[in-house]
Every structure is written in structure tokens, then in C-alpha cells.
Short mmCIF file of C-alpha atoms in Angstrom, two decimals:
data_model
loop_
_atom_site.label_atom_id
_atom_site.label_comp_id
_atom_site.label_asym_id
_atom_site.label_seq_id
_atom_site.Cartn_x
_atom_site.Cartn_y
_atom_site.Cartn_z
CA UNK D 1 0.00 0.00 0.00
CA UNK D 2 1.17 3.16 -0.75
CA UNK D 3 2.02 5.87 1.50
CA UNK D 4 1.19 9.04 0.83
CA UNK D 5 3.35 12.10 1.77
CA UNK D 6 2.44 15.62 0.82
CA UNK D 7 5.78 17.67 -0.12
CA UNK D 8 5.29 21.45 -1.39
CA UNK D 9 4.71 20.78 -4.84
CA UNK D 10 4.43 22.88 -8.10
CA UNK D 11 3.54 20.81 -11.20
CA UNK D 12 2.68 21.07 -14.77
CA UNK D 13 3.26 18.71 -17.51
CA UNK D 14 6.01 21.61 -18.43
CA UNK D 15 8.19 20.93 -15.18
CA UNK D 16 7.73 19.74 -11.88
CA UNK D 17 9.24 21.97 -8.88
CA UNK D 18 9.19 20.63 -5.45
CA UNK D 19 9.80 23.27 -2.84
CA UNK D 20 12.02 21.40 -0.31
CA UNK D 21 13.80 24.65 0.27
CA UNK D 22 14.24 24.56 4.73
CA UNK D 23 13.06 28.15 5.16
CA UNK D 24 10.52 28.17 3.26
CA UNK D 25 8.54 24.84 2.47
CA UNK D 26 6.69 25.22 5.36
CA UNK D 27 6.17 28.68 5.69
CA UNK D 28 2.58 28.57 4.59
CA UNK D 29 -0.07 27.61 6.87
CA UNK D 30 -3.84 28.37 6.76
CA UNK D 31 -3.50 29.63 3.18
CA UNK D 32 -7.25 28.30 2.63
CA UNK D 33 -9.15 29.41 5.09
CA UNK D 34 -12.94 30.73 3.41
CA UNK D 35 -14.15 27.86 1.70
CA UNK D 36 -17.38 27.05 0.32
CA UNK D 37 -18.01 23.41 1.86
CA UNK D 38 -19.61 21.20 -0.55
CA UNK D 39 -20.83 17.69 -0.38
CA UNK D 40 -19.25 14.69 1.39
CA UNK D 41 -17.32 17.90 3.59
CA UNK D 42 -14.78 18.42 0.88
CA UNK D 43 -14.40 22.92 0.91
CA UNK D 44 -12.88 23.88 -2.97
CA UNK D 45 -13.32 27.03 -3.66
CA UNK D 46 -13.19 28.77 -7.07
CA UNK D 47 -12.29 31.95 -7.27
CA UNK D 48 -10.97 34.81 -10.04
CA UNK D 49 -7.95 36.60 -8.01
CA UNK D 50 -6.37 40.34 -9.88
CA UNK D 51 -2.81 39.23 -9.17
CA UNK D 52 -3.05 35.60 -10.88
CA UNK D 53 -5.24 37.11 -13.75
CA UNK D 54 -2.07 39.63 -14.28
CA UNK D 55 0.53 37.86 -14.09
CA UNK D 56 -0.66 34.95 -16.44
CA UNK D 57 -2.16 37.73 -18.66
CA UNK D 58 1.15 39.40 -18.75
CA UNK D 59 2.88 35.64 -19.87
CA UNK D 60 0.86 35.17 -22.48
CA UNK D 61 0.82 38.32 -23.86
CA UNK D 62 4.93 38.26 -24.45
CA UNK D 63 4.41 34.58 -25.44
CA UNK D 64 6.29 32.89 -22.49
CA UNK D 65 4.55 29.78 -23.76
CA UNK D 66 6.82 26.88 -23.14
CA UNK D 67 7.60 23.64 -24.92
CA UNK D 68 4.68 20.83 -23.81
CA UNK D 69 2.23 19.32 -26.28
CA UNK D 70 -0.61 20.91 -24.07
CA UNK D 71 -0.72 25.02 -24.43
CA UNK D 72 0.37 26.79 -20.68
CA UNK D 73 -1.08 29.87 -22.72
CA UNK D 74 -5.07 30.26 -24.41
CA UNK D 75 -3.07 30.78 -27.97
CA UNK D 76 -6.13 33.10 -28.83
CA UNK D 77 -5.90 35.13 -25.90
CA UNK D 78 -2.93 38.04 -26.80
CA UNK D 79 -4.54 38.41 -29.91
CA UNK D 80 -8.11 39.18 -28.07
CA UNK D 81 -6.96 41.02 -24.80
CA UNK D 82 -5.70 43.50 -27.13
CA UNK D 83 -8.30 44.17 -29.35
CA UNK D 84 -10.61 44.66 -26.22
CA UNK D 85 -8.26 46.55 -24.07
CA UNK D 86 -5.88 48.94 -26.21
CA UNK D 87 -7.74 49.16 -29.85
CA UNK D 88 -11.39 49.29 -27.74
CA UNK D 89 -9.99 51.79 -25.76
CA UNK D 90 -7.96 53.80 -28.38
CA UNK D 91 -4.65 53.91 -26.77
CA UNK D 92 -1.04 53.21 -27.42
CA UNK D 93 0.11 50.03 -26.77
CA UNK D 94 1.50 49.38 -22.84
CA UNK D 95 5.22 48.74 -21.76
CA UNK D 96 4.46 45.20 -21.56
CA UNK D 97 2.87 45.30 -24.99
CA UNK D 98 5.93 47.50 -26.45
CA UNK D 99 8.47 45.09 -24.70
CA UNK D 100 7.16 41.84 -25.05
CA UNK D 101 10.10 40.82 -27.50
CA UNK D 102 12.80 41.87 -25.20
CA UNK D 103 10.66 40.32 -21.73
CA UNK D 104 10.16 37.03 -23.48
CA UNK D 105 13.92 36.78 -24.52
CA UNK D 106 15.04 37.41 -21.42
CA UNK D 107 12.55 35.15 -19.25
CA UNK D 108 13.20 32.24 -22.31
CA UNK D 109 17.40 32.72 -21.73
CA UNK D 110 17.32 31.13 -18.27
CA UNK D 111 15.09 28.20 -17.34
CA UNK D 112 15.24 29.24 -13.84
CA UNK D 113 12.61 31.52 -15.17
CA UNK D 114 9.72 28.78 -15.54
CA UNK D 115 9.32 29.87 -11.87
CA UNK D 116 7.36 32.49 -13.36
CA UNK D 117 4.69 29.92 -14.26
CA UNK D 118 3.55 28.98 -10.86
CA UNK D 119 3.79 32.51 -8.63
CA UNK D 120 0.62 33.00 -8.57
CA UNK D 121 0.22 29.88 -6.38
CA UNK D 122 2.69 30.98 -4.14
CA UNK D 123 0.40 33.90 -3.50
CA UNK D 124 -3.13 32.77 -2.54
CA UNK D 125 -4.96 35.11 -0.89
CA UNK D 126 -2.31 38.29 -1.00
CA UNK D 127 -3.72 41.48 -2.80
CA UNK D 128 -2.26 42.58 -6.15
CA UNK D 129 -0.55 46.35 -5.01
CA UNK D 130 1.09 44.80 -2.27
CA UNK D 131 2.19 41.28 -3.74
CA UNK D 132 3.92 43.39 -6.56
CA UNK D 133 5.88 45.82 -4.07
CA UNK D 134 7.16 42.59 -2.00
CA UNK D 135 8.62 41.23 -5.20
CA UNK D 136 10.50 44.48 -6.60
CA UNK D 137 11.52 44.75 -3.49
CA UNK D 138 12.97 40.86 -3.74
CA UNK D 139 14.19 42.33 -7.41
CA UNK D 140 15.98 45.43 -5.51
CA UNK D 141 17.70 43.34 -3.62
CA UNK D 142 20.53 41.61 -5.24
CA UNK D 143 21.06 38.78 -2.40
CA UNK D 144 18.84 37.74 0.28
CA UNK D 145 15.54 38.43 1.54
CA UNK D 146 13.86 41.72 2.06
CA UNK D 147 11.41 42.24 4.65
CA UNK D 148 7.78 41.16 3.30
CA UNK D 149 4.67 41.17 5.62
CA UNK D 150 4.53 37.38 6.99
CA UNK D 151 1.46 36.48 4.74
CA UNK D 152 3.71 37.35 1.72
CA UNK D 153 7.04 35.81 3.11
CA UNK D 154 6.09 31.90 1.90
CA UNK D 155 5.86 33.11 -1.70
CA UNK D 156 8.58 35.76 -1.60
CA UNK D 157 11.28 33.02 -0.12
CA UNK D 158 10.53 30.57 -2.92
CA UNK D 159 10.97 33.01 -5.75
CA UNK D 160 13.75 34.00 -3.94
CA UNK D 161 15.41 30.62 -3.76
CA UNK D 162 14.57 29.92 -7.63
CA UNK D 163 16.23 33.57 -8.69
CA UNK D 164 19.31 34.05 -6.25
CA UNK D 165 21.14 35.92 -9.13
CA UNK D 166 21.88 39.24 -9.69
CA UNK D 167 20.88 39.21 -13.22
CA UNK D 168 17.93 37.24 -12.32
CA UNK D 169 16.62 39.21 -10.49
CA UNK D 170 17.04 42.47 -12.53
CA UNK D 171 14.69 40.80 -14.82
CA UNK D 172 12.45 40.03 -12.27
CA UNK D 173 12.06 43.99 -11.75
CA UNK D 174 12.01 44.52 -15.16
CA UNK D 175 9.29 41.81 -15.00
CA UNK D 176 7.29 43.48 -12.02
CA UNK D 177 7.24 46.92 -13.69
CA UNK D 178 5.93 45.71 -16.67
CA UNK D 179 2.85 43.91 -14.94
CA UNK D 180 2.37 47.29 -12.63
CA UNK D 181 2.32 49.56 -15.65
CA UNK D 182 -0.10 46.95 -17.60
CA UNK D 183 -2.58 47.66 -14.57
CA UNK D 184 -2.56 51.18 -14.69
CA UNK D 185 -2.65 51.29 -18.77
CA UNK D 186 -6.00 49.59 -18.35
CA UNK D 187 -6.41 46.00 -17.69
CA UNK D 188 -7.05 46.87 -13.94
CA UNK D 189 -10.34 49.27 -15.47
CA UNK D 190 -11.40 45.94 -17.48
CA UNK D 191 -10.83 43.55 -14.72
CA UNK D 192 -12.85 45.55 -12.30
CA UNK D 193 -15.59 46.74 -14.58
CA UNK D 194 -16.37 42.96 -15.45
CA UNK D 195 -16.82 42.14 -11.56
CA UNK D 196 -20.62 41.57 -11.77
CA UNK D 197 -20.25 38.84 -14.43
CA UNK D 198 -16.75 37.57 -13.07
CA UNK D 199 -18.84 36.79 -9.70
CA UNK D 200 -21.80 35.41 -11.83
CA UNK D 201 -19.71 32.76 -13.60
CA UNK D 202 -17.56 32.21 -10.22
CA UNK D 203 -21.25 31.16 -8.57
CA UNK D 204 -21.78 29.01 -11.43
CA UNK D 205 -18.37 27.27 -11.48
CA UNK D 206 -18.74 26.98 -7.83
CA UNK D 207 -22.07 25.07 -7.53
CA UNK D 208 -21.03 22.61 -10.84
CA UNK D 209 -17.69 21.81 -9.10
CA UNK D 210 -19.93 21.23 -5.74
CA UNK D 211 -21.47 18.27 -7.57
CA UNK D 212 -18.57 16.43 -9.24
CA UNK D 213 -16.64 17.06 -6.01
CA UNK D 214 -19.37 14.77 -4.56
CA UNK D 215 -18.81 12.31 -6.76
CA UNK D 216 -15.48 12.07 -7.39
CA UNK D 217 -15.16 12.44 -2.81
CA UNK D 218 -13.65 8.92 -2.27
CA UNK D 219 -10.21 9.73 -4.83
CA UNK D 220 -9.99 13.40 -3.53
CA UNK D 221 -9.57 12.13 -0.02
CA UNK D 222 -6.98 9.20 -1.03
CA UNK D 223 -4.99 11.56 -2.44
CA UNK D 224 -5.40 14.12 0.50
CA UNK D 225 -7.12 16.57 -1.66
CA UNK D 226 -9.80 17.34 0.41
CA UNK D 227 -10.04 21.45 -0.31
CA UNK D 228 -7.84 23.99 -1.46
CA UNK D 229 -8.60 27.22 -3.76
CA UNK D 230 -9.57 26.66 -7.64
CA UNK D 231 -8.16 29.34 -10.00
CA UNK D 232 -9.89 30.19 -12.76
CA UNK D 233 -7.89 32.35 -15.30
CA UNK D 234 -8.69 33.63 -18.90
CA UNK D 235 -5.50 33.50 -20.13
CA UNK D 236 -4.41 30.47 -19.00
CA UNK D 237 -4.44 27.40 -21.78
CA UNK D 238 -5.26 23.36 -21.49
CA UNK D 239 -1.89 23.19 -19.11
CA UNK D 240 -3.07 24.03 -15.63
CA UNK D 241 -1.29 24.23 -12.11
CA UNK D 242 -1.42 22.24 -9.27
CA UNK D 243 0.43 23.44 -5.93
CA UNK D 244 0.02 21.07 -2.72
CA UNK D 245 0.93 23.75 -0.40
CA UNK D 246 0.82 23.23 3.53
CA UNK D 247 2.54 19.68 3.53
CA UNK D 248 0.79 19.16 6.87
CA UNK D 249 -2.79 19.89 5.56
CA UNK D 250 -4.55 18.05 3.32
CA UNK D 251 -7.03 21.04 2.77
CA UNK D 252 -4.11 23.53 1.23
CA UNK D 253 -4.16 22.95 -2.16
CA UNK D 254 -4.21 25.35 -5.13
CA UNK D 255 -5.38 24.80 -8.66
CA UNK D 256 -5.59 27.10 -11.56
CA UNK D 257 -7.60 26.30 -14.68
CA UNK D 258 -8.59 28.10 -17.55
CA UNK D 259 -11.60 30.22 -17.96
CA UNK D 260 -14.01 29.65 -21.07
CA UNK D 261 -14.66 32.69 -22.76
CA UNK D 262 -18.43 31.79 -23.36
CA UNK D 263 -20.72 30.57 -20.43
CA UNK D 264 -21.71 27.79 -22.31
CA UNK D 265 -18.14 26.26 -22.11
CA UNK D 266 -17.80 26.35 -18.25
CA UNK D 267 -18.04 22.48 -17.72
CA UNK D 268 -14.71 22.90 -19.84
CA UNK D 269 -13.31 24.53 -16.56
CA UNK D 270 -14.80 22.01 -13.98
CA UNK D 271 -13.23 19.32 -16.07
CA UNK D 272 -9.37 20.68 -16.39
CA UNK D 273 -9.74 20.95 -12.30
CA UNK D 274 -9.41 17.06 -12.38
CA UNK D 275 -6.65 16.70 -14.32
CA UNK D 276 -4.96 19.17 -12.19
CA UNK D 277 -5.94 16.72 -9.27
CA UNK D 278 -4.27 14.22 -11.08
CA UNK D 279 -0.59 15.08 -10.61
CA UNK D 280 -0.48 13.84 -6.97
CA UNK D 281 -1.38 10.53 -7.90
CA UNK D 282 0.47 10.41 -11.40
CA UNK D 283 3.87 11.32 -8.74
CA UNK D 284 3.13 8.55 -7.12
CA UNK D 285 2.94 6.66 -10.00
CA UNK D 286 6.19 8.17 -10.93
CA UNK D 287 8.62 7.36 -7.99
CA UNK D 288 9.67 4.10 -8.84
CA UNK D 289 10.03 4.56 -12.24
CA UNK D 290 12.15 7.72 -12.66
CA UNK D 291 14.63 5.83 -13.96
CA UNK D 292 12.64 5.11 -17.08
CA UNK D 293 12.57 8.74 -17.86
CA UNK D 294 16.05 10.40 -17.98
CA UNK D 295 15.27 13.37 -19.90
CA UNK D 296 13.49 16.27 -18.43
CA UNK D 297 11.15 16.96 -21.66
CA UNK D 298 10.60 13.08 -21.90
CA UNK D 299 9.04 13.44 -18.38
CA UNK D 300 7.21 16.46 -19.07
CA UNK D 301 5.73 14.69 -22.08
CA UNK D 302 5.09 11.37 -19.84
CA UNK D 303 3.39 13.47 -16.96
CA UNK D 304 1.39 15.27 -19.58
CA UNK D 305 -0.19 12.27 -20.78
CA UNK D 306 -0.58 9.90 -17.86
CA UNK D 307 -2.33 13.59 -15.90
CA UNK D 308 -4.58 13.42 -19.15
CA UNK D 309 -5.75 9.53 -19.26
CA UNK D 310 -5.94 10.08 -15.16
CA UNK D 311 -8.57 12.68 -15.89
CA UNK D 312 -10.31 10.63 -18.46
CA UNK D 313 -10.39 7.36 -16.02
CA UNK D 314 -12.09 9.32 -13.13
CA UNK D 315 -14.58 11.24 -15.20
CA UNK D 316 -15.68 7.99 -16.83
CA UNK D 317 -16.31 6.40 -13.67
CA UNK D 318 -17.67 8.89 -12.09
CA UNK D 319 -19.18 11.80 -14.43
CA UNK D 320 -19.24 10.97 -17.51
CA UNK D 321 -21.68 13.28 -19.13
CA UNK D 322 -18.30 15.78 -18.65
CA UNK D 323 -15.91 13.33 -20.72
CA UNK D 324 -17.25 15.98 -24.19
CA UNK D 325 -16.35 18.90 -22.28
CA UNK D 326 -13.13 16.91 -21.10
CA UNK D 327 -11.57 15.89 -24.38
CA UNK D 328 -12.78 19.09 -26.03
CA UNK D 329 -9.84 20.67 -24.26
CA UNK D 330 -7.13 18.31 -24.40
CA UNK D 331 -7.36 15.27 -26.24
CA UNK D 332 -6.73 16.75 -29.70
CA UNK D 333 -3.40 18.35 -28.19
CA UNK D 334 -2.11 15.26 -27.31
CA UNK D 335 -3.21 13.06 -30.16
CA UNK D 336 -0.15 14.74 -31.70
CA UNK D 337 2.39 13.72 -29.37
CA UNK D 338 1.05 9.64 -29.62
CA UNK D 339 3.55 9.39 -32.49
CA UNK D 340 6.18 10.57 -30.93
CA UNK D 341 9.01 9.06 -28.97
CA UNK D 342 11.31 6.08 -29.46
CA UNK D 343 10.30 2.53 -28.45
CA UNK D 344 11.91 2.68 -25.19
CA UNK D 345 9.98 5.97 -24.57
CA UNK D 346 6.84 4.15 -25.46
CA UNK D 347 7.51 1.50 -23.23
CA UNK D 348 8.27 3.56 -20.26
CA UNK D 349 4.67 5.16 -20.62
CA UNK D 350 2.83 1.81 -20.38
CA UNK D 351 4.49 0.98 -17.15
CA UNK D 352 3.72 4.43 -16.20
CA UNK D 353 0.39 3.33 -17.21
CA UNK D 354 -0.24 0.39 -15.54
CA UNK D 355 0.96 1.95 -12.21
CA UNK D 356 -0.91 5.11 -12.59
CA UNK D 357 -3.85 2.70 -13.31
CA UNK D 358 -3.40 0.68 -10.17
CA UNK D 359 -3.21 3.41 -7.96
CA UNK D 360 -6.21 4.48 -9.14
CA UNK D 361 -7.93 1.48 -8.60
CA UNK D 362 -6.73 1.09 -5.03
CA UNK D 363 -7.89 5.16 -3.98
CA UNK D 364 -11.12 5.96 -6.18
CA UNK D 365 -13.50 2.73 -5.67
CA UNK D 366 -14.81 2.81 -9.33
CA UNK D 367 -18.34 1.24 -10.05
CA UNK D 368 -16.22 -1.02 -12.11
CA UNK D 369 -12.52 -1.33 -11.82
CA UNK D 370 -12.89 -3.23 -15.85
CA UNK D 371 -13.41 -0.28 -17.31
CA UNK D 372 -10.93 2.07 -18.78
CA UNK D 373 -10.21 4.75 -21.05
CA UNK D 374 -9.92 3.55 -24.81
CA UNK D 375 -7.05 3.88 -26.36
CA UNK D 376 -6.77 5.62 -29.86
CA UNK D 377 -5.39 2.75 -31.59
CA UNK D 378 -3.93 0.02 -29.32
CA UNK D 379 -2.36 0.20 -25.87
CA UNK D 380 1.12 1.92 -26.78
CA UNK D 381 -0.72 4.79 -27.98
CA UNK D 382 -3.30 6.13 -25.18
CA UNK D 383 -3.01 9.71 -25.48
#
């Protein structure tokens, strides 16, 4: 039987970061404390938050996109967020518009910078103003720590410990200025204008998520996942987050997810969550078989995937009027990477496979255990 132990951990199907940095991996408790409690006493809460819809807005704007077969970035959304924000409101393009050659070269030189992908986890329930003055005050300061109030000194200590360099951290300020100015130039006037339908869909996201959480209760508590915060972000793409924060609490979790730009879409959101949920269990699967995966992009690709059939599996045990909604947002972006890979590659993903697929077994109590995700065309080639 497996034993479960939490660690801080940051994950995509991009990279994989876990926090086990001494001063800081424990630093934050009680980061979820307002949840809305749904069914079976499991408290997610989804939420839209200024800072994360900034920063990721500011990512995908200079096309800090990375590398994975699923999108980190809504590919559509640049091209959109500018035609409603500087050509609907007739004015010049912003610094982070203006620069977004020179930011993305710089943040794509160094891959200490894929850091930048996961910040707004590190920052739960801080408010924008003063979660951007702790970290130009981390980028004024080339060594160290600065002094942060304590609710901002868990997220301030990891970037710290991911950019201890001077030049890091110089572009880190550059960074920071460009997301403050991109406020002022009018994204902050859009974001808070659209608060009565933000809060509408938020309600709506809330009471759909209520219901699958219900159903899908018995996995979320074998993989300690009993609450956390759900963030939903327009600019983010299929590629999620997943932070397990508080090591010591099963109810500190964040996710972020993408936001459908149409209403009609939102069971798109509700679905991503579970992938996201996935990465626990698809480490577990993982730590006896590192070995089998050398590469760091090989990985990535592998943790893409097995997140992805994870996903599928619960959803058709356990809601599978969502599995439309479900492959609508990633299966077609993995599809392409099934052909990939070298035989040994190949291999290494259906022992992946079968252990992912055993765990699951052992921590979700599907209706019938039989049943499982088909494969496109034969067993080396599920997603």
C-alpha cells in the first residue's frame, strides 16, 4: 500500500518543482481558510484573483509559452486582450505590450525563469498592489531576503530561492514593472468593470464543481485533496497548475484552470480541475520509475499524458456526461504527441500506465474497476 506524503509541490506537464527549500517549504499555513463546503465535507473554492489574472495575462501576452504538447497559454488570448483593451480603448500600446520581444527573450534565456509559471500559487490570498511591491523589493535586492509582511514571506522566499542571481533578479524587476504599468494602462479598469459577471460565472463554477466534487469524494480524499482554492484564469491554456501547499494539511491545495470565454463552455473549466488533481497521484505513480525517464522533456511529455488519461479514467467512472467537455480541451493536443518518442519511450509510458492505473484502482473505488479509457489505436498509444 502506498504511502502518501504531501511535499510542497508545483507541477505542470512543463516541469515539476518541489519546494524542499528549509526556510521556506513550510512557511505557509492556513492559506485556505474561506471555503465554500460542498458535499461529502470536501471545501474547494473557485475563485478569479487580480494578481493571478495579471501575471498569467502578462505571460501570455509576451508569449512565455513553453515547450509541452498541451498550451500553458489560451493561444487566442494576446490576440483578443488587445483588441478589447488597447484598440477598444484607443490607446497606445502598454510597456508590456511595447516590450514583449525583449521580456520574453530574457525570461526564455534562463530556465530558472519557468518559476514564473507557478507565482501565482505561491500567493493565494495576497492582494495585487502589495504582492507586486514585496517582489520588486525581492528584485531590488541583489542577495537575500527583504522584509515582506509574513502572509507574503512563503511566496517571496521561494521566488527568492529559484532567482538568487543578480541578473535574475534584474529581470524580475524589469518583469514586475511591466505587470504594474499593464494595470494602470487599463487592464485593472477591465478587470474591475467585469466584476458583476466575473462573480456570476464564479457562482456558477462553484455550484457545478460542488457536484462532481461529490462524486469524485472517495479519490480526492486518497490523495489528501480534500479542499484547497480553484483558479480560474482567462488567459491560462489546457496546461493548468497544481500546488500542494501546507505539507501538513490536506485542505491547502491550489489549482488554476482556464476560464471559457463563453458561459456555455464552463463544464470545460470544472473538467481541467481534475486533471490538475491528477498530478499527486500520477507522482506517485512516478517514484519508482524515474529511472525510465532520464530526460526532463521526456518526463514532461510522460506526466502530460498519464495527468490526461488520469482525468479521463475518473470522469468515466464517475461523471461521464463531462468526458465531451473533457476531451474538447485536451485530447486533440495530445493526439499529436502519440507518435512521438522512441520505443523505449513508449515503453516507459505503459508501465507508467499500468501503475498510474493501479493506484487508481486502489484510492477511487470505481463502479467497475474493468473499465478504462480507450485507447486511440492500441495500448502503446493512449493519449
Amino acid at each position: 500500500m502506498t504511502t502518501w506524503t504531501r511535499t510542497g509541490l508545483a507541477t505542470t506537464g512543463l516541469v515539476s518543482i518541489a519546494l524542499l527549500l528549509p526556510s521556506v517549504a513550510h512557511a505557509q499555513t492556513g492559506a485556505v481558510q474561506a471555503a465554500a463546503v460542498g458535499a461529502e465535507g470536501l471545501q474547494w473554492t473557485w475563485v478569479q484573483a487580480p494578481f493571478a489574472d495579471l501575471w498569467f495575462h502578462g505571460l501570455a501576452v509576451v508569449g512565455h509559452h513553453g515547450s509541452g504538447p498541451v498550451p500553458l497559454y489560451d493561444p487566442e488570448y494576446a490576440r483578443r486582450i488587445r483588441g478589447e483593451i488597447i484598440e477598444g480603448a484607443g490607446t497606445d500600446p502598454s510597456m508590456l505590450v511595447r516590450d514583449a520581444d525583449r521580456l520574453r527573450a530574457l525570461v526564455q534565456s534562463d530556465r530558472a525563469f519557468d518559476i514564473l509559471h507557478f507565482v501565482p500559487l505561491y500567493f493565494p490570498a495576497s492582494g495585487l498592489e502589495e504582492t507586486l511591491d514585496a517582489l520588486a523589493a525581492l528584485a531590488a535586492q541583489p542577495a537575500g531576503l527583504p522584509e515582506v509582511p509574513p502572509e507574503l514571506s512563503f511566496g517571496v522566499g521561494v521566488v527568492a530561492a529559484a532567482l538568487p542571481e543578480r541578473e535574475q533578479r534584474e529581470t524580475l524587476g524589469r518583469w514586475v514593472d511591466a505587470l504594474a504599468s499593464e494595470w494602470q494602462a487599463g487592464f485593472g479598469a477591465a478587470w474591475e468593470a467585469s466584476s458583476a459577471r466575473r462573480d456570476a460565472r464564479m457562482a456558477d463554477l462553484q455550484t457545478r464543481w460542488n457536484e462532481l466534487g461529490s462524486l469524485l469524494a472517495p479519490y480526492l480524499r486518497g490523495v489528501e485533496l480534500t479542499g484547497g482554492i480553484v483558479l480560474a484564469v482567462p488567459s491560462l491554456g489546457s496546461e493548468g497548475r497544481f500546488f500542494s501547499a501546507n505539507p501538513m494539511r490536506a485542505d491547502d491545495n491550489l489549482v488554476a484552470v482556464g476560464l471559457p470565454t463563453s458561459d456555455s463552455d464552463l463544464d470545460v473549466a470544472v473538467a481541467a480541475a481534475v486533471r490538475e488533481m491528477c498530478f499527486p497521484i500520477v507522482r506517485v505513480a512516478f517514484s519508482d520509475l524515474g529511472h525510465l525517464f532520464p530526460d526532463r522533456d521526456e518526463a514532461s511529455r510522460a506526466s502530460d499524458r498519464a495527468a490526461t488519461y488520469c482525468g479521463e479514467w475518473l470522469l468515466r467512472e464517475h461523471a461521464p456526461e463531462l468526458l465531451g467537455a473533457y476531451r474538447s480541451r485536451f485530447t486533440a493536443a495530445l493526439e499529436a504527441n502519440v507518435v512521438g518518442g522512441s520505443t523505449r519511450e513508449r515503453e516507459a509510458y505503459r508501465s507508467l500506465l499500468d501503475a498510474l492505473e493501479r493506484e487508481l484502482q486502489r484510492v477511487s473505488n470505481p463502479r467497475d474497476r474493468s473499465v478504462l479509457p480507450d485507447s486511440p489505436e492500441g495500448d502503446d498509444d493512449v493519449f
